[in-house]
Structures are given as C-alpha cells and as structure tokens.
Amino acid sequence: MGRHMNPEKNGENTDSETQISMDDQDAQLGAAKQAAASGQPIQMLECLHKSRALDGLVRRLQSKWQVLASSDIDMAVAKAVDAAYSCLRSGKTVTRFAGFLWKVADRRAFDCARLLHGQMPTDPTVLENIADPSSVLPGHDPDDAEDERNAMIRRAAQIARKLVPKVHFRLYSSFCSVKA
C-alpha cells in the first residue's frame, strides 16, 4: 500500500495505521510552524501529531541508532521539537521544518550514543572492590604495596576520565535547557 492510502484492518481504522497524503502532511507541518511562531505550543504539538512527522522521525532514528533505548530516542525527538518551537517563536525562519526536526533529533541521538559508548559502569560494588591504597596487608612487601598503589591510582584516573563526559553532558544539558 502506498503512503497516500488509508489501510484498514478488520474493517477498523486505528489511529496508528492511518496514513495521510503528502499535501495533508505539508499543511499540518505549516500549521505547526504558524502555531509555534504565534506562541501556541499545544496547537503546534497537535499539528505535529496529525502530520505523522514525529512518528516517521522516531522510526528513522530507531533504525539508525539501534544502540539507543526508546526513551533516548523519544528524548531526542522532544529536544528537537523544543528547539523548533524556540527558533520559530523567536522569529527565525525554518524553511524545511521536517528536515530541521530530523537534523536536531539526529544530533541529540548522536550525543546520547557517544555518551553511552564512553560510559563505564560505576556499580558501587565494583568501586568497593578497589582497595584503599594506603593500606598494606600483613605479610606483603612495602615495595609491592607501592606498585599496587600506583596501579590503583592509574585505575582511579581511568574511572575519572570516563566520568568526565557524563559530567560535561549534564552541565551542557542543564545550560541548554536554561537557555532554551
């Protein structure tokens, strides 16, 4: 079935199965832009929902970023919608609305995937198993203790380096959410 047809299943049309024409989608996207520009976020969201653009955006992101959880994809789309609203509300021109949403959502998904790739599990039980470097067990050579201490310092530095992107992302996210 083509994009312009309304598929029916068991004689019933469900909301998730309804397809719309390109012209209808373009009209809904245009209405969403106008609603955002005039400061009507609820109407913008309703028009975006009717346009089915967000559904397609989610499917494309899920296909491209299979390593991400659906909640991460949803958050990327939400941030794209927020960015679009902010841009349009401030008077900026967005010529290709669906393209704008895709670009922002894809970049947010990339940021999230990059963070996941660089993350190291910081389970408290794992961290507890790293011994206190100042303690020397009875019967151990102090020189060995120094080597163990240096190894633990290197390990702690590795863990700290892995945490820096998480902290940076949280600071960046909080800055962006305040600015937008």
mmCIF file of C-alpha atoms in Angstrom:
data_model
loop_
_atom_site.group_PDB
_atom_site.id
_atom_site.type_symbol
_atom_site.label_atom_id
_atom_site.label_comp_id
_atom_site.label_asym_id
_atom_site.label_seq_id
_atom_site.Cartn_x
_atom_site.Cartn_y
_atom_site.Cartn_z
ATOM 1 C CA MET A 1 0.000 0.000 0.000
ATOM 2 C CA GLY A 2 1.212 3.460 -0.796
ATOM 3 C CA ARG A 3 1.701 6.303 1.571
ATOM 4 C CA HIS A 4 -1.457 8.045 0.436
ATOM 5 C CA MET A 5 -3.788 5.159 1.184
ATOM 6 C CA ASN A 6 -5.630 4.513 4.419
ATOM 7 C CA PRO A 7 -5.117 0.860 5.328
ATOM 8 C CA GLU A 8 -7.930 -0.898 7.129
ATOM 9 C CA LYS A 9 -7.509 -3.853 9.414
ATOM 10 C CA ASN A 10 -10.582 -5.952 10.156
ATOM 11 C CA GLY A 11 -12.755 -3.111 8.912
ATOM 12 C CA GLU A 12 -11.449 -0.671 11.523
ATOM 13 C CA ASN A 13 -9.083 2.223 11.100
ATOM 14 C CA THR A 14 -6.856 2.718 14.106
ATOM 15 C CA ASP A 15 -5.003 5.934 14.734
ATOM 16 C CA SER A 16 -1.562 4.332 14.363
ATOM 17 C CA GLU A 17 -2.457 2.805 10.984
ATOM 18 C CA THR A 18 -3.859 5.949 9.365
ATOM 19 C CA GLN A 19 -1.722 7.365 6.584
ATOM 20 C CA ILE A 20 -2.061 10.880 5.253
ATOM 21 C CA SER A 21 -1.238 12.415 1.909
ATOM 22 C CA MET A 22 1.884 14.474 1.344
ATOM 23 C CA ASP A 23 -0.271 17.572 0.845
ATOM 24 C CA ASP A 24 -2.079 16.998 4.147
ATOM 25 C CA GLN A 25 1.218 16.419 5.912
ATOM 26 C CA ASP A 26 2.696 19.602 4.451
ATOM 27 C CA ALA A 27 -0.405 21.532 5.519
ATOM 28 C CA GLN A 28 -0.156 20.196 9.075
ATOM 29 C CA LEU A 29 3.561 20.998 9.253
ATOM 30 C CA GLY A 30 2.839 24.524 8.016
ATOM 31 C CA ALA A 31 0.135 24.898 10.652
ATOM 32 C CA ALA A 32 2.584 23.654 13.295
ATOM 33 C CA LYS A 33 5.107 26.299 12.220
ATOM 34 C CA GLN A 34 2.476 29.024 12.391
ATOM 35 C CA ALA A 35 1.320 27.856 15.812
ATOM 36 C CA ALA A 36 4.877 27.944 17.147
ATOM 37 C CA ALA A 37 5.529 31.378 15.675
ATOM 38 C CA SER A 38 2.387 32.711 17.339
ATOM 39 C CA GLY A 39 3.273 31.181 20.718
ATOM 40 C CA GLN A 40 0.790 28.303 20.779
ATOM 41 C CA PRO A 41 2.807 25.223 21.790
ATOM 42 C CA ILE A 42 -0.203 22.937 22.345
ATOM 43 C CA GLN A 43 -1.561 23.674 18.874
ATOM 44 C CA MET A 44 1.920 23.105 17.432
ATOM 45 C CA LEU A 45 2.084 19.676 19.072
ATOM 46 C CA GLU A 46 -1.398 18.777 17.854
ATOM 47 C CA CYS A 47 -0.455 19.688 14.287
ATOM 48 C CA LEU A 48 2.801 17.739 14.525
ATOM 49 C CA HIS A 49 0.851 14.729 15.773
ATOM 50 C CA LYS A 50 -1.658 14.997 12.929
ATOM 51 C CA SER A 51 1.153 15.321 10.389
ATOM 52 C CA ARG A 52 2.657 11.980 11.457
ATOM 53 C CA ALA A 53 6.099 13.571 11.044
ATOM 54 C CA LEU A 54 7.143 12.689 14.586
ATOM 55 C CA ASP A 55 6.180 9.035 14.067
ATOM 56 C CA GLY A 56 8.383 8.879 10.992
ATOM 57 C CA LEU A 57 11.164 10.681 12.807
ATOM 58 C CA VAL A 58 11.084 8.160 15.653
ATOM 59 C CA ARG A 59 11.146 5.221 13.214
ATOM 60 C CA ARG A 60 14.102 6.661 11.301
ATOM 61 C CA LEU A 61 16.047 7.350 14.491
ATOM 62 C CA GLN A 62 15.325 3.860 15.840
ATOM 63 C CA SER A 63 16.593 2.408 12.588
ATOM 64 C CA LYS A 64 19.760 4.493 12.602
ATOM 65 C CA TRP A 65 20.524 4.406 16.341
ATOM 66 C CA GLN A 66 19.718 0.836 17.332
ATOM 67 C CA VAL A 67 22.033 1.075 20.355
ATOM 68 C CA LEU A 68 19.747 3.660 21.975
ATOM 69 C CA ALA A 69 16.771 2.894 24.183
ATOM 70 C CA SER A 70 13.373 4.088 23.022
ATOM 71 C CA SER A 71 13.365 6.625 25.864
ATOM 72 C CA ASP A 72 16.590 8.130 24.481
ATOM 73 C CA ILE A 73 15.011 8.365 21.018
ATOM 74 C CA ASP A 74 11.899 9.979 22.497
ATOM 75 C CA MET A 75 14.076 12.489 24.355
ATOM 76 C CA ALA A 76 15.989 13.347 21.168
ATOM 77 C CA VAL A 77 12.700 13.997 19.348
ATOM 78 C CA ALA A 78 11.386 16.056 22.267
ATOM 79 C CA LYS A 79 14.522 18.191 22.250
ATOM 80 C CA ALA A 80 14.134 18.702 18.502
ATOM 81 C CA VAL A 81 10.542 19.859 18.962
ATOM 82 C CA ASP A 82 11.635 22.205 21.768
ATOM 83 C CA ALA A 83 14.399 23.630 19.581
ATOM 84 C CA ALA A 84 11.994 24.127 16.682
ATOM 85 C CA TYR A 85 9.500 25.900 18.908
ATOM 86 C CA SER A 86 12.205 28.156 20.348
ATOM 87 C CA CYS A 87 13.547 29.057 16.910
ATOM 88 C CA LEU A 88 10.138 29.765 15.412
ATOM 89 C CA ARG A 89 8.921 31.635 18.483
ATOM 90 C CA SER A 90 11.985 33.895 18.375
ATOM 91 C CA GLY A 91 11.170 34.849 14.781
ATOM 92 C CA LYS A 92 13.784 32.759 12.986
ATOM 93 C CA THR A 93 12.855 31.207 9.667
ATOM 94 C CA VAL A 94 12.740 27.434 9.312
ATOM 95 C CA THR A 95 12.221 26.576 5.659
ATOM 96 C CA ARG A 96 12.241 22.776 5.812
ATOM 97 C CA PHE A 97 10.509 22.011 9.079
ATOM 98 C CA ALA A 98 10.747 18.206 8.882
ATOM 99 C CA GLY A 99 14.413 18.496 7.897
ATOM 100 C CA PHE A 100 15.069 20.786 10.847
ATOM 101 C CA LEU A 101 13.436 18.312 13.231
ATOM 102 C CA TRP A 102 15.461 15.445 11.757
ATOM 103 C CA LYS A 103 18.764 17.280 11.984
ATOM 104 C CA VAL A 104 18.303 18.321 15.608
ATOM 105 C CA ALA A 105 16.933 14.937 16.734
ATOM 106 C CA ASP A 106 19.710 13.061 14.921
ATOM 107 C CA ARG A 107 22.372 15.212 16.576
ATOM 108 C CA ARG A 108 20.819 14.696 20.016
ATOM 109 C CA ALA A 109 20.709 10.940 19.375
ATOM 110 C CA PHE A 110 24.359 11.073 18.315
ATOM 111 C CA ASP A 111 25.259 12.898 21.534
ATOM 112 C CA CYS A 112 23.462 10.252 23.557
ATOM 113 C CA ALA A 113 25.110 7.369 21.659
ATOM 114 C CA ARG A 114 28.516 8.967 22.111
ATOM 115 C CA LEU A 115 27.926 9.201 25.843
ATOM 116 C CA LEU A 116 26.814 5.581 26.028
ATOM 117 C CA HIS A 117 29.892 4.484 24.118
ATOM 118 C CA GLY A 118 32.224 6.283 26.507
ATOM 119 C CA GLN A 119 30.468 5.304 29.700
ATOM 120 C CA MET A 120 31.973 2.851 32.075
ATOM 121 C CA PRO A 121 29.729 1.106 34.581
ATOM 122 C CA THR A 122 30.191 2.625 38.004
ATOM 123 C CA ASP A 123 28.437 -0.005 40.066
ATOM 124 C CA PRO A 124 29.125 0.658 43.770
ATOM 125 C CA THR A 125 30.105 -2.973 44.322
ATOM 126 C CA VAL A 126 32.783 -2.668 41.646
ATOM 127 C CA LEU A 127 34.121 0.511 43.219
ATOM 128 C CA GLU A 128 34.165 -1.092 46.688
ATOM 129 C CA ASN A 129 36.462 -3.817 45.399
ATOM 130 C CA ILE A 130 39.149 -1.257 44.678
ATOM 131 C CA ALA A 131 41.273 -1.398 47.822
ATOM 132 C CA ASP A 132 42.401 1.562 49.870
ATOM 133 C CA PRO A 133 45.876 2.406 48.536
ATOM 134 C CA SER A 134 47.162 3.490 51.949
ATOM 135 C CA SER A 135 46.600 0.064 53.497
ATOM 136 C CA VAL A 136 49.302 -2.617 53.403
ATOM 137 C CA LEU A 137 48.248 -6.154 54.124
ATOM 138 C CA PRO A 138 50.296 -8.081 56.684
ATOM 139 C CA GLY A 139 52.951 -10.225 55.056
ATOM 140 C CA HIS A 140 53.196 -8.079 51.915
ATOM 141 C CA ASP A 141 56.333 -6.342 50.795
ATOM 142 C CA PRO A 142 56.128 -2.498 51.045
ATOM 143 C CA ASP A 143 57.617 -2.261 47.527
ATOM 144 C CA ASP A 144 54.749 -4.391 46.205
ATOM 145 C CA ALA A 145 52.354 -2.147 48.085
ATOM 146 C CA GLU A 146 53.800 0.875 46.271
ATOM 147 C CA ASP A 147 53.320 -0.849 42.901
ATOM 148 C CA GLU A 148 49.748 -1.757 43.848
ATOM 149 C CA ARG A 149 49.157 1.817 44.973
ATOM 150 C CA ASN A 150 50.388 3.172 41.628
ATOM 151 C CA ALA A 151 48.218 0.661 39.763
ATOM 152 C CA MET A 152 45.179 1.729 41.784
ATOM 153 C CA ILE A 153 45.931 5.396 41.117
ATOM 154 C CA ARG A 154 46.071 4.658 37.383
ATOM 155 C CA ARG A 155 42.779 2.742 37.652
ATOM 156 C CA ALA A 156 41.135 5.605 39.565
ATOM 157 C CA ALA A 157 42.352 8.065 36.921
ATOM 158 C CA GLN A 158 40.826 5.868 34.190
ATOM 159 C CA ILE A 159 37.498 5.830 36.013
ATOM 160 C CA ALA A 160 37.628 9.607 36.484
ATOM 161 C CA ARG A 161 38.354 10.132 32.775
ATOM 162 C CA LYS A 162 35.303 8.037 31.887
ATOM 163 C CA LEU A 163 33.122 10.146 34.182
ATOM 164 C CA VAL A 164 34.186 13.489 32.687
ATOM 165 C CA PRO A 165 31.972 13.149 29.563
ATOM 166 C CA LYS A 166 28.961 12.342 31.776
ATOM 167 C CA VAL A 167 29.536 15.403 33.938
ATOM 168 C CA HIS A 168 30.208 17.579 30.883
ATOM 169 C CA PHE A 169 26.997 16.339 29.210
ATOM 170 C CA ARG A 170 24.924 17.053 32.322
ATOM 171 C CA LEU A 171 26.362 20.554 32.617
ATOM 172 C CA TYR A 172 25.847 21.161 28.890
ATOM 173 C CA SER A 173 22.283 19.820 29.054
ATOM 174 C CA SER A 174 21.393 21.975 32.024
ATOM 175 C CA PHE A 175 22.897 25.020 30.300
ATOM 176 C CA CYS A 176 20.926 24.330 27.106
ATOM 177 C CA SER A 177 17.680 23.776 28.978
ATOM 178 C CA VAL A 178 18.091 27.091 30.808
ATOM 179 C CA LYS A 179 18.957 28.927 27.598
ATOM 180 C CA ALA A 180 16.090 27.500 25.516
#
